[in-house]
PDB file of C-alpha atoms in Angstrom:
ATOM      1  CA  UNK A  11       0.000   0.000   0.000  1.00  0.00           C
ATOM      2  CA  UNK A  12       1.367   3.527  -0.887  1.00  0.00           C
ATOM      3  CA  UNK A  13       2.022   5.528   2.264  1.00  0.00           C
ATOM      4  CA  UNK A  14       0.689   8.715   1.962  1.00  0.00           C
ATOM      5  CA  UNK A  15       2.687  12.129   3.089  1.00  0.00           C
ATOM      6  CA  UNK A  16       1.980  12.683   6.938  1.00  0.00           C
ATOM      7  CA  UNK A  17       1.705  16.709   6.091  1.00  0.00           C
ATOM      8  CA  UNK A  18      -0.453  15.705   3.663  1.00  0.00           C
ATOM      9  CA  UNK A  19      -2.775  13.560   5.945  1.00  0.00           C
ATOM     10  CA  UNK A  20      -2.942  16.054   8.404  1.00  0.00           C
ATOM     11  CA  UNK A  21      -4.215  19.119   6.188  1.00  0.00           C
ATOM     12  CA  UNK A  22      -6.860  18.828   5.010  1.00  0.00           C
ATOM     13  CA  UNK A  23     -25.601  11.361 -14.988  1.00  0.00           C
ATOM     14  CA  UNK A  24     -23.787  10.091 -16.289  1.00  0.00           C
ATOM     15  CA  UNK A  25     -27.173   8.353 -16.669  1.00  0.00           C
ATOM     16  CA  UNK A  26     -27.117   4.881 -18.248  1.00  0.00           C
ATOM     17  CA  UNK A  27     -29.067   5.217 -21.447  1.00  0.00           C
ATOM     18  CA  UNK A  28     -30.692   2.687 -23.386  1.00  0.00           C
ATOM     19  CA  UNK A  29     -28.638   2.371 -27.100  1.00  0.00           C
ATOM     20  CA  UNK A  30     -30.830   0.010 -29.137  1.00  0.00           C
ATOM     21  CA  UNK A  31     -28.534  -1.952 -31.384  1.00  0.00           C
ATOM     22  CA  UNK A  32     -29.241  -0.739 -34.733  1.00  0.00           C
ATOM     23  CA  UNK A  33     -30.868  -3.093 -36.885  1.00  0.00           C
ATOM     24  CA  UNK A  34     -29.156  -4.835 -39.710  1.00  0.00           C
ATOM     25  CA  UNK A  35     -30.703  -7.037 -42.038  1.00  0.00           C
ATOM     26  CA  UNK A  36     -32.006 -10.230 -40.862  1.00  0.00           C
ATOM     27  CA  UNK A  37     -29.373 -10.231 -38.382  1.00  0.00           C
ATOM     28  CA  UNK A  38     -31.548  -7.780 -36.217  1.00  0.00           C
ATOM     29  CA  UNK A  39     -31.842  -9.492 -32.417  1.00  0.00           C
ATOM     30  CA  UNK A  40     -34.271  -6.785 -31.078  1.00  0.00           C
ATOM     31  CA  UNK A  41     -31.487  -6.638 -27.950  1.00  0.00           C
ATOM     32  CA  UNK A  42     -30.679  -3.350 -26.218  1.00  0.00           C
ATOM     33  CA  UNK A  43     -27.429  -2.616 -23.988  1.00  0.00           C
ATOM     34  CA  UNK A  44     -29.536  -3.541 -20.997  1.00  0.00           C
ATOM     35  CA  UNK A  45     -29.746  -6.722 -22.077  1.00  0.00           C
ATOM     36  CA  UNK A  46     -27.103  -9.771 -22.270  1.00  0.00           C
ATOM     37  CA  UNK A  47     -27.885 -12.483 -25.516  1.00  0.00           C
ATOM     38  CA  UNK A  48     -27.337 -16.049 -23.953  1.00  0.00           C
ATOM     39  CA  UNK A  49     -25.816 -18.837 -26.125  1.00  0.00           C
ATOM     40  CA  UNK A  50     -29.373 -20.388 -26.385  1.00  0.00           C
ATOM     41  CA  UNK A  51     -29.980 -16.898 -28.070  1.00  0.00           C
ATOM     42  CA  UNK A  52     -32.342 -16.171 -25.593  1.00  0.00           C
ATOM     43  CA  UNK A  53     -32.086 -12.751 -23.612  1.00  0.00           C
ATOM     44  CA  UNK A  54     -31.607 -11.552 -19.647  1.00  0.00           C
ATOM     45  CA  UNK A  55     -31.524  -7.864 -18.336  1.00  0.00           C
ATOM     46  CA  UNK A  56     -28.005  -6.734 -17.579  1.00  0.00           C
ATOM     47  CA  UNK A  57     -27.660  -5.935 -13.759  1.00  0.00           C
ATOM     48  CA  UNK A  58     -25.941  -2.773 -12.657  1.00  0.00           C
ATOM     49  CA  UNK A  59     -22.695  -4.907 -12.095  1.00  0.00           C
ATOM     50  CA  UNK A  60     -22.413  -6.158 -15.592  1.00  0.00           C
ATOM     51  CA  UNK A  61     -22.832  -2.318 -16.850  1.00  0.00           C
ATOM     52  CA  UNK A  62     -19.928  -1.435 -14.251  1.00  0.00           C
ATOM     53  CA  UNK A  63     -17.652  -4.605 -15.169  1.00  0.00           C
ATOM     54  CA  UNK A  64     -18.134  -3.215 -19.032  1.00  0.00           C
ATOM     55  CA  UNK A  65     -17.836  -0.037 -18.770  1.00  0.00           C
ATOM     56  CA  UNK A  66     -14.411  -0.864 -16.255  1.00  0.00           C
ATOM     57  CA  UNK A  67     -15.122   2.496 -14.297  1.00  0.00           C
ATOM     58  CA  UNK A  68     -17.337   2.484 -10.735  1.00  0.00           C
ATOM     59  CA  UNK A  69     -19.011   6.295 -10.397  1.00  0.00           C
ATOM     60  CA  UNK A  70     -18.524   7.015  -6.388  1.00  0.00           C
ATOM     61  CA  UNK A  71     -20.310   9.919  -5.237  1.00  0.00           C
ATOM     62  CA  UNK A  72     -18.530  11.719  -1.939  1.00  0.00           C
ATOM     63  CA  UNK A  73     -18.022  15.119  -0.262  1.00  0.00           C
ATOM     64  CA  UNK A  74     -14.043  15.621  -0.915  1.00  0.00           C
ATOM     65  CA  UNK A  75     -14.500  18.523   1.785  1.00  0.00           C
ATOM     66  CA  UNK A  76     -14.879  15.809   5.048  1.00  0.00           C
ATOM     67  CA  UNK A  77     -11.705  15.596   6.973  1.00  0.00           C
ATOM     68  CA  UNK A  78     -10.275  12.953   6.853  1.00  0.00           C
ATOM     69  CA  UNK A  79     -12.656  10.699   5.667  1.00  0.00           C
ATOM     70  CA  UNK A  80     -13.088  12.661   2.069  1.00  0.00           C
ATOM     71  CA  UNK A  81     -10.799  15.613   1.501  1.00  0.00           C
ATOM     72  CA  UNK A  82      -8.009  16.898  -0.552  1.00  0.00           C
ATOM     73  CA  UNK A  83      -4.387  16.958   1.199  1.00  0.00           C
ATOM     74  CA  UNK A  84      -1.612  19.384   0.654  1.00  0.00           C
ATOM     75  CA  UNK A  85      -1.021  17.974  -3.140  1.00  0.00           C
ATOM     76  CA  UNK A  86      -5.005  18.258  -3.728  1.00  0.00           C
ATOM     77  CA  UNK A  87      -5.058  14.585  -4.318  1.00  0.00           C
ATOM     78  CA  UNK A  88      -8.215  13.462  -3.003  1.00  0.00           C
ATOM     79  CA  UNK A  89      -8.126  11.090  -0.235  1.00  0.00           C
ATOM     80  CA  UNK A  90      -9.518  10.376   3.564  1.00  0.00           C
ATOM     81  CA  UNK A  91     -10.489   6.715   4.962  1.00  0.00           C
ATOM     82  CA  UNK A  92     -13.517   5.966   3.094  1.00  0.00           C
ATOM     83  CA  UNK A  93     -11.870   7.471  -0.129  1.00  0.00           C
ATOM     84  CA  UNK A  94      -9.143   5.068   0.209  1.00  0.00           C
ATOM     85  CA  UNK A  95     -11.354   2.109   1.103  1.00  0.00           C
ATOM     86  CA  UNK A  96     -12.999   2.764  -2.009  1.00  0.00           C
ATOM     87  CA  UNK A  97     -10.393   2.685  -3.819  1.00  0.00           C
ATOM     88  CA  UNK A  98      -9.044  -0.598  -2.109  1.00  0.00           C
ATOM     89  CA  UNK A  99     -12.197  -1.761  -3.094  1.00  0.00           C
ATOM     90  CA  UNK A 100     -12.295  -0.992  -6.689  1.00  0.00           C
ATOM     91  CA  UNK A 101      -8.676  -2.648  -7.450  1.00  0.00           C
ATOM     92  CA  UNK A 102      -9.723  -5.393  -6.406  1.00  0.00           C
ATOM     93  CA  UNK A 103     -12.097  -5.648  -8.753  1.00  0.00           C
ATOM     94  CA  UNK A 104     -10.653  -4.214 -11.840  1.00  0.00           C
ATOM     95  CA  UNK A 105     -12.246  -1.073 -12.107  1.00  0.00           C
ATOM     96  CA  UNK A 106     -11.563   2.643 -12.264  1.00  0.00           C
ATOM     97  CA  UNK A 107     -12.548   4.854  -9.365  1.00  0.00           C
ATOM     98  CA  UNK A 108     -14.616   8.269 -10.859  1.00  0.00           C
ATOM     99  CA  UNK A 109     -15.193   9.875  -7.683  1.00  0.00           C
ATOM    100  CA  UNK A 110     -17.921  12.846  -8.219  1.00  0.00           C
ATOM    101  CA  UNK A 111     -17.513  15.571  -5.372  1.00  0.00           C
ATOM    102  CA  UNK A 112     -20.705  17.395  -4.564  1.00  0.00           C
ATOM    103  CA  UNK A 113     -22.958  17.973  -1.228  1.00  0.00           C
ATOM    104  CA  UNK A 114     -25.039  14.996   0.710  1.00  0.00           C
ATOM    105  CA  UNK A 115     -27.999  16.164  -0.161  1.00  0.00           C
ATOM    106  CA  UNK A 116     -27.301  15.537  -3.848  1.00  0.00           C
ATOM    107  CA  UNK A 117     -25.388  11.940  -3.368  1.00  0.00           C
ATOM    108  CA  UNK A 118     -28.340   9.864  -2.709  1.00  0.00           C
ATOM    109  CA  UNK A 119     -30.067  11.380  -5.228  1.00  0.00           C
ATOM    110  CA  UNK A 120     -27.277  10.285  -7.412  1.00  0.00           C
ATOM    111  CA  UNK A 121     -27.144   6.969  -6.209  1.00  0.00           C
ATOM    112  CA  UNK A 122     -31.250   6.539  -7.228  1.00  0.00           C
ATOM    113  CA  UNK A 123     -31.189   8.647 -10.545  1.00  0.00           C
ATOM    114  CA  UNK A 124     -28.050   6.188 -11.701  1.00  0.00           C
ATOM    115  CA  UNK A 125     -25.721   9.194 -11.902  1.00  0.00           C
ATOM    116  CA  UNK A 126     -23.540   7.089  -9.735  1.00  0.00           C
ATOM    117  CA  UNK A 127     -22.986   3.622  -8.444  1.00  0.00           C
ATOM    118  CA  UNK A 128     -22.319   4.026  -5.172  1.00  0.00           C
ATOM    119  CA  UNK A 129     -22.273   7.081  -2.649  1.00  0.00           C
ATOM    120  CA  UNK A 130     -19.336   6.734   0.354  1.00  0.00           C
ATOM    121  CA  UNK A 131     -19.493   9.807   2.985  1.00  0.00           C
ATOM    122  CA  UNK A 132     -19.828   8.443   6.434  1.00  0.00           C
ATOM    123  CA  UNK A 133     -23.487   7.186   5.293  1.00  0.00           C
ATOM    124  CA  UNK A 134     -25.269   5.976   8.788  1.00  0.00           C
ATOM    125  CA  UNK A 135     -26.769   2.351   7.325  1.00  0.00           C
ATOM    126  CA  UNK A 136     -30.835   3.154   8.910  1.00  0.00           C
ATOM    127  CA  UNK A 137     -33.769   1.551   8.389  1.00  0.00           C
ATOM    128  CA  UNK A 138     -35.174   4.734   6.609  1.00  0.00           C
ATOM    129  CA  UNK A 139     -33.019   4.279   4.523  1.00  0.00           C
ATOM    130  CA  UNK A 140     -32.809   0.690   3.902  1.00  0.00           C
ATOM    131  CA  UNK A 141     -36.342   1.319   2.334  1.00  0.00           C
ATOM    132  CA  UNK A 142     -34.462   3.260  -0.461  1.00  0.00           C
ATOM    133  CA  UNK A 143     -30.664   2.048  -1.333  1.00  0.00           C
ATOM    134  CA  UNK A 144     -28.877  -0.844  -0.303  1.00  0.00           C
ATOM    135  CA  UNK A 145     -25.574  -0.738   1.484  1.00  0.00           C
ATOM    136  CA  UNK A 146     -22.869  -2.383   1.457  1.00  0.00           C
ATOM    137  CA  UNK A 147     -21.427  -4.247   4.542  1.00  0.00           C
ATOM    138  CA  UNK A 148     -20.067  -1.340   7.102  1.00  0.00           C
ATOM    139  CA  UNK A 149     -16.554  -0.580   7.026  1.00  0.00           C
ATOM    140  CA  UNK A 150     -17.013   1.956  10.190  1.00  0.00           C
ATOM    141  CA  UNK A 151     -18.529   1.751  13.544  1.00  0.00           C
ATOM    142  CA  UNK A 152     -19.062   4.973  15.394  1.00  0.00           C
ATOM    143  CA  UNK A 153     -21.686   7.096  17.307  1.00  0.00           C
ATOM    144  CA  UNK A 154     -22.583  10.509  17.574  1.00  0.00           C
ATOM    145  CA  UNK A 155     -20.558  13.554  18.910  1.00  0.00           C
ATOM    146  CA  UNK A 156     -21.281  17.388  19.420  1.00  0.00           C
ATOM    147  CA  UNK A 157     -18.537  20.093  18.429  1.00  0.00           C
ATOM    148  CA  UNK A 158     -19.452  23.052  20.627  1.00  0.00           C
ATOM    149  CA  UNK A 159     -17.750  26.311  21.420  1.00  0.00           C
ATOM    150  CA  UNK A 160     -14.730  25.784  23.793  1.00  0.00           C
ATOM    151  CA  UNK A 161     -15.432  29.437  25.398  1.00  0.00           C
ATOM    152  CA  UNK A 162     -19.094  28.034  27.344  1.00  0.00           C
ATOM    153  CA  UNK A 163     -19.741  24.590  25.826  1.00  0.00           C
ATOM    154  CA  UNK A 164     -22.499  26.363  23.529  1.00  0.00           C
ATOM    155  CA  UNK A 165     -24.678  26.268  26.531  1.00  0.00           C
ATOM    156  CA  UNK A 166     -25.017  22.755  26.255  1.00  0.00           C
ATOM    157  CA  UNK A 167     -24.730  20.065  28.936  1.00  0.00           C
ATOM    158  CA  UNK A 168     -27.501  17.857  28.229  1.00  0.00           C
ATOM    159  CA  UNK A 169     -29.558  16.450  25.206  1.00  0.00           C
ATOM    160  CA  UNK A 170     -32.262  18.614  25.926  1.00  0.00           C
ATOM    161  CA  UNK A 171     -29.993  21.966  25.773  1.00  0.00           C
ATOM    162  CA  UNK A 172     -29.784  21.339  22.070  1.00  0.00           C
ATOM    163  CA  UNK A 173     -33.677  22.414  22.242  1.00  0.00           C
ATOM    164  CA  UNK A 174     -33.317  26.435  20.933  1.00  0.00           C
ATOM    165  CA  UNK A 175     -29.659  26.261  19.760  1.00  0.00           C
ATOM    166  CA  UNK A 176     -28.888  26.833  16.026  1.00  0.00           C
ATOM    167  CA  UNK A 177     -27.534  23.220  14.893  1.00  0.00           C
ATOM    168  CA  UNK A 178     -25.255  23.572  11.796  1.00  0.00           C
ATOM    169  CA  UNK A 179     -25.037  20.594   9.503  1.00  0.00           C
ATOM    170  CA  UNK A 180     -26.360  19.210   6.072  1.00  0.00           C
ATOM    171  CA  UNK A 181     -30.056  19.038   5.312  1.00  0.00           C
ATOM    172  CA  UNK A 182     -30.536  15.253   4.950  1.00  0.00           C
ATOM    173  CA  UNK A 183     -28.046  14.019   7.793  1.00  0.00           C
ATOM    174  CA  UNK A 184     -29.236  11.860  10.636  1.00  0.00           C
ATOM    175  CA  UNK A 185     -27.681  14.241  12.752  1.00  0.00           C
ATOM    176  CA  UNK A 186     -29.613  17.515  11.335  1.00  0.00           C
ATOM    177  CA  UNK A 187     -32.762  15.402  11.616  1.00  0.00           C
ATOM    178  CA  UNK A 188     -32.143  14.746  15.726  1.00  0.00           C
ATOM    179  CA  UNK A 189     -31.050  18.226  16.158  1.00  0.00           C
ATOM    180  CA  UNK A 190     -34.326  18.942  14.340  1.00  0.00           C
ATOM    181  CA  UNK A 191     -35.946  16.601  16.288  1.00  0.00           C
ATOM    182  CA  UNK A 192     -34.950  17.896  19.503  1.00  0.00           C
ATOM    183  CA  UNK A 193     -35.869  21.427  19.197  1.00  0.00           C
ATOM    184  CA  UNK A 194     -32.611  22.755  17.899  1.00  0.00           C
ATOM    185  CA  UNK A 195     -32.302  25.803  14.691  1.00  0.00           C
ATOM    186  CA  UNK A 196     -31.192  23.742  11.604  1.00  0.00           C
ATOM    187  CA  UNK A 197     -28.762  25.902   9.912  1.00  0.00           C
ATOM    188  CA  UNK A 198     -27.709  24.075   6.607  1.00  0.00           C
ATOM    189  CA  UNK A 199     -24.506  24.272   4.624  1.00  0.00           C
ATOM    190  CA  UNK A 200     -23.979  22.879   1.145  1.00  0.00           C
ATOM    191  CA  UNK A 201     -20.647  20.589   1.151  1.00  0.00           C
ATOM    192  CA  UNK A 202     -18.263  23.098   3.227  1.00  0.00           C
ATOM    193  CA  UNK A 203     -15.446  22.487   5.094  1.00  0.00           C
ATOM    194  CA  UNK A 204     -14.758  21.514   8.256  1.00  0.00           C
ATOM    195  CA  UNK A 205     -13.119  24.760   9.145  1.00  0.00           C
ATOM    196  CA  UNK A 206     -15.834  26.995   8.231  1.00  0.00           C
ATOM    197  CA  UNK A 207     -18.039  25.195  10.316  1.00  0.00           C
ATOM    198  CA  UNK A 208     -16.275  25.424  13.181  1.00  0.00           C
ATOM    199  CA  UNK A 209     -15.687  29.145  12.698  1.00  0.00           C
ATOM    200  CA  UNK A 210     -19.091  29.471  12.768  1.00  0.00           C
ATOM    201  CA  UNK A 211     -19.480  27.796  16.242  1.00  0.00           C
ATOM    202  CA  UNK A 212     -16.848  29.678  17.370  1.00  0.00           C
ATOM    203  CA  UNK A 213     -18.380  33.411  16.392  1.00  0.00           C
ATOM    204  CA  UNK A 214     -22.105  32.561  17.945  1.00  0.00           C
ATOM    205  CA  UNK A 215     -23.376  32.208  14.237  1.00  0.00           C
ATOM    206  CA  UNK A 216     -23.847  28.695  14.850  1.00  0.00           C
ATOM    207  CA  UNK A 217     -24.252  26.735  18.426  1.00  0.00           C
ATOM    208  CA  UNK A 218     -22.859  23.537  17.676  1.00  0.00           C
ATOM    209  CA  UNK A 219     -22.009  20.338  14.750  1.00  0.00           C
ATOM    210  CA  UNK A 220     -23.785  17.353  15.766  1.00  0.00           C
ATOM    211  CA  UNK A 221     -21.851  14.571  13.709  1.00  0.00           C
ATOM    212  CA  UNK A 222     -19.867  11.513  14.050  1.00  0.00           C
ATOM    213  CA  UNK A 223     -17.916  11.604  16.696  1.00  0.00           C
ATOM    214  CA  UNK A 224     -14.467  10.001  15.424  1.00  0.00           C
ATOM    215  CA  UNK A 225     -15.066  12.870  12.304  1.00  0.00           C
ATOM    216  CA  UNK A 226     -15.297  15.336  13.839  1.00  0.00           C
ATOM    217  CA  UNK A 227     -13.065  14.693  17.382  1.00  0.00           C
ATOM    218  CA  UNK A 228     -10.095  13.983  14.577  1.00  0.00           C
ATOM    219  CA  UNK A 229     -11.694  17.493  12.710  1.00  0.00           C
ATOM    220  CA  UNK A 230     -11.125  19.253  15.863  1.00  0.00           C
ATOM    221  CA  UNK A 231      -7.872  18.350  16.807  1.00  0.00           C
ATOM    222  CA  UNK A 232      -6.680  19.443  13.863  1.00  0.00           C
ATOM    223  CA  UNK A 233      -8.528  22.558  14.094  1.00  0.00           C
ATOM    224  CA  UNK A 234      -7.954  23.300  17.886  1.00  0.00           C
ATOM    225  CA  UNK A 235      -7.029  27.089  17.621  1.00  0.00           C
ATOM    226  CA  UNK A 236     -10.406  27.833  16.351  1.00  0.00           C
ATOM    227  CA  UNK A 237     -12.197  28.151  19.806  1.00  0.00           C
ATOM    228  CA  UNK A 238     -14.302  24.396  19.190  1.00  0.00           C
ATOM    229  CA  UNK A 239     -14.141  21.658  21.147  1.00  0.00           C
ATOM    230  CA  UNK A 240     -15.766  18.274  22.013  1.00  0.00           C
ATOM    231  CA  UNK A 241     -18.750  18.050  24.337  1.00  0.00           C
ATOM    232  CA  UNK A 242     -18.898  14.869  26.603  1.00  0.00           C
ATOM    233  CA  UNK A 243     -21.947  13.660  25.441  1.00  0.00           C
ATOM    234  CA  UNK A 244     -22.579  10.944  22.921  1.00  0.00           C
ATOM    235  CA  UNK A 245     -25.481   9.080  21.958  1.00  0.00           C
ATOM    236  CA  UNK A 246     -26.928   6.733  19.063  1.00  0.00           C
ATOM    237  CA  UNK A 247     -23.839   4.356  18.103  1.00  0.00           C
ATOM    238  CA  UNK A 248     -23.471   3.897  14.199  1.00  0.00           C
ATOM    239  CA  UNK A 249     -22.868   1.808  11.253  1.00  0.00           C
ATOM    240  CA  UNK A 250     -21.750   3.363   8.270  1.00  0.00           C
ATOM    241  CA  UNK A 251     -20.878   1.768   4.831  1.00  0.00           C
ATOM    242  CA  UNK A 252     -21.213   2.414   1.070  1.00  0.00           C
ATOM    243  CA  UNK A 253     -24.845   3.237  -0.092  1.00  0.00           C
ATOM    244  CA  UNK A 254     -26.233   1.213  -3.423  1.00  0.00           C
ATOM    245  CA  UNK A 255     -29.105   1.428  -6.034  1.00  0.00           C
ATOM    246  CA  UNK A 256     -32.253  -0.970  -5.038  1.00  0.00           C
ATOM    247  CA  UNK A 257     -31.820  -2.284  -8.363  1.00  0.00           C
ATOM    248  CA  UNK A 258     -30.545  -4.993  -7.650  1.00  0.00           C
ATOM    249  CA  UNK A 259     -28.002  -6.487  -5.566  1.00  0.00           C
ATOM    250  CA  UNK A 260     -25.609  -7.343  -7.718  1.00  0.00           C
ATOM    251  CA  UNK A 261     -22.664  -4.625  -7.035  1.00  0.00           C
ATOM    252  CA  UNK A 262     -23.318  -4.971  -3.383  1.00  0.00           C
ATOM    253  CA  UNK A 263     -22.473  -9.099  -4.055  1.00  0.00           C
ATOM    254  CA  UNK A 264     -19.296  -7.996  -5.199  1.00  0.00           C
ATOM    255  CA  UNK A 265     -17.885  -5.112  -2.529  1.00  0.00           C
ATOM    256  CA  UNK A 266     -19.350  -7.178   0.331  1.00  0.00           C
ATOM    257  CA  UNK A 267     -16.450 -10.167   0.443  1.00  0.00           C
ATOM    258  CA  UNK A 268     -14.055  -7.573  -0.771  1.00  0.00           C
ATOM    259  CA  UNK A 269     -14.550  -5.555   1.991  1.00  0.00           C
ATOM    260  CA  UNK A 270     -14.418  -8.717   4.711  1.00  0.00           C
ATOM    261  CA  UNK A 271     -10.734  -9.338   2.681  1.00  0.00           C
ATOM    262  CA  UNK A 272      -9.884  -6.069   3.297  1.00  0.00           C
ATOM    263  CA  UNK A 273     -11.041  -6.492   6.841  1.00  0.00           C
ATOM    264  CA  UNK A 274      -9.417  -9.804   7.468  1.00  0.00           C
ATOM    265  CA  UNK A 275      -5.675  -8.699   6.031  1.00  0.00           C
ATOM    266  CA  UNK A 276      -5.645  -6.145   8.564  1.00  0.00           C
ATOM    267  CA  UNK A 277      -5.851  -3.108   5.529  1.00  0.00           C
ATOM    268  CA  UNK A 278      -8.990  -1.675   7.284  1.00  0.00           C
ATOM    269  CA  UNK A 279      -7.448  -1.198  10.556  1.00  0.00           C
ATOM    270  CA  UNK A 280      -4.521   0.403   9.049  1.00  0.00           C
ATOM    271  CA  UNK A 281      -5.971   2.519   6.691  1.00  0.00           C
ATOM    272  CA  UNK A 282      -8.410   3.742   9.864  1.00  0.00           C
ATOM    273  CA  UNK A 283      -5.627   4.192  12.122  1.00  0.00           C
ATOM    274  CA  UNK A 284      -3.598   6.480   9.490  1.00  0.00           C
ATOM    275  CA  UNK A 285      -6.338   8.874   9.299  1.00  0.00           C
ATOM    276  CA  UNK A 286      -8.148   8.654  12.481  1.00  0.00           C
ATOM    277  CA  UNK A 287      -5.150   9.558  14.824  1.00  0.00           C
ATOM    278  CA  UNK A 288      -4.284   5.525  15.469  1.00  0.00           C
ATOM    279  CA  UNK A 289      -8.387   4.895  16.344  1.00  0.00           C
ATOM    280  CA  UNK A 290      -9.482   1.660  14.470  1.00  0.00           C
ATOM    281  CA  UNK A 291     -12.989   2.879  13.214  1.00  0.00           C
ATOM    282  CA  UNK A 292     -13.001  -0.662  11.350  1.00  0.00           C
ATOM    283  CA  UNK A 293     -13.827  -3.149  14.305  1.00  0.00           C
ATOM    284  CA  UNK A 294     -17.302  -2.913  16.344  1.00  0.00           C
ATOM    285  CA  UNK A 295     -16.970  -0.713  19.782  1.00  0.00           C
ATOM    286  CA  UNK A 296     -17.060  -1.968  23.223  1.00  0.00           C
ATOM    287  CA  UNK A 297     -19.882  -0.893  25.585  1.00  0.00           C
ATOM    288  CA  UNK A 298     -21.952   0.363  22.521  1.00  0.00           C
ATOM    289  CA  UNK A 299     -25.331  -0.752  24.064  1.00  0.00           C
ATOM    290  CA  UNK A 300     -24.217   2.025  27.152  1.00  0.00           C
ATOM    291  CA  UNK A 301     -24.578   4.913  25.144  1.00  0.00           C
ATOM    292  CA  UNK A 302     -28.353   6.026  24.957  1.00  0.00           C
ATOM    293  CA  UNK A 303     -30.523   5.659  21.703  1.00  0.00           C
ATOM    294  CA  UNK A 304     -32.774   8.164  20.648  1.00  0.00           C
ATOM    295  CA  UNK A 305     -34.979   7.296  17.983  1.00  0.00           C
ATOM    296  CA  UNK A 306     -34.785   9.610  14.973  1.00  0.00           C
ATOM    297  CA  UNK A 307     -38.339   9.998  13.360  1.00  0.00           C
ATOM    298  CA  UNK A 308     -37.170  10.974   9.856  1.00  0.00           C
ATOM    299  CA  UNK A 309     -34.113   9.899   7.925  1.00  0.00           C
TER     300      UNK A 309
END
């Protein structure tokens, strides 16, 4: 595996269209690309891996502005945890990465409109969503944290403190729907960074980040001299893996025993201790069922 600069580490539709063959004499089958002509010359409906295996390239939607599990280091090479999983992944299987950068609100939309295969941004695996995509098997176990001004603590000591605080976040993100939930000012930003979120915090514009916790406690680190810190309190532990078209579950047949290799050889645990400050994301927590649940009504 290439080692990646320390510095480096630290800083930071196409739709699938339906071509009819065109027809050609008697020769004409009647077959479209979606479609695969058996040796009996009978014909089945291509699934969404055979379009990926032909076409050699899987279309990965992420953020490229989440530190440091989707970001761009010092040489603007994107990279972070799940970007390198995915492209672990993807050798594997003989394919081309094409990651797409945009916000979360716009990846799953990808991911159902067939603009890409796959989304992979610290994705919380729910049953809302379960309903909708598929996932792969999680790569990342986690729960949730609170970034809060390191001046007062925003003001916040207990769950129920979040009720009349401004909550900054992404619109569709479990952890903008709790805030929501719980009473909180939803104050939504469209794939920035880490840094001018906690800026935000750290002025009054904003109150506080509810997100994953290893995110953003690795986030903040990096970011201490910008007045943020972690609160104590944590809640709802997480799974989190690579979110798939309902198609079918054909490309989710292939990443899942990749993933378990990748898992099994150790290459998880490394890759999550190089950018998660020697924390192995990879492996389930201890304690988890401690840490309280609260049920999020909307996904």
């Amino acid at each position: 595996m290439i080692q990646r600069n320390k510095k480096a580490l630290l800083s930071g539709f196409a739709a699938f269209s339906a071509l009819f063959l065109a027809a050609c004499g008697n020769t004409d089958t009647g077959n479209s690309s979606n479609e695969t002509v058996n040796s009996d010359n009978t014909s089945t409906e291509k699934t969404a891996w055979d379009r990926i295996e032909e076409s050699g390239v899987l279309k990965v939607a992420t953020s490229g502005t989440l530190f440091p599990s989707s970001y761009h280091g010092d040489d603007n090479e994107l990279t972070g945890y799940e970007v390198e999983v995915v492209k672990e992944v993807a050798d594997r299987l003989g394919l081309e990465v094409d990651f797409m950068e945009m916000g979360v609100d716009g990846m799953l939309t990808a991911v159902q409109s067939g603009q890409v295969d796959a989304a992979a941004n610290g994705f919380d695996i729910t049953e809302a969503r379960l309903e909708d995509y598929h996932f792969s098997d999680p790569y990342k176990y986690s729960f949730g944290g609170l970034v809060v001004r390191a001046s007062d603590n925003s003001g916040i000591e207990t769950m129920e403190d979040w009720e009349g605080k401004k909550a900054a976040g992404g619109a569709t993100t479990v952890y903008m729907a709790l805030a929501k939930q719980l009473g909180a000012e939803p104050v939504t930003y469209d794939n920035a960074t880490n840094d001018v979120f906690f800026r935000d915090v750290a002025s009054g514009r904003t109150d506080f980040i509810p997100n994953d916790y290893y995110v953003s406690n690795t986030a903040v680190q990096f970011y201490a001299e910008l007045g943020v810190k972690m609160s104590d309190l944590y809640y709802n532990p997480s799974q989190q893996a690579i979110v798939l078209s309902k198609d079918d579950t054909s490309v989710k047949e292939k990443i899942d025993p990749i993933l378990a290799e990748l898992a099994e050889e150790g290459v998880l645990t490394e890759l999550s201790k190089e950018f998660f400050g020697g924390e192995d994301v990879s492996k389930e927590l201890d304690n988890v069922d401690e840490l309280p649940v609260i049920e999020i009504e909307q996904n």
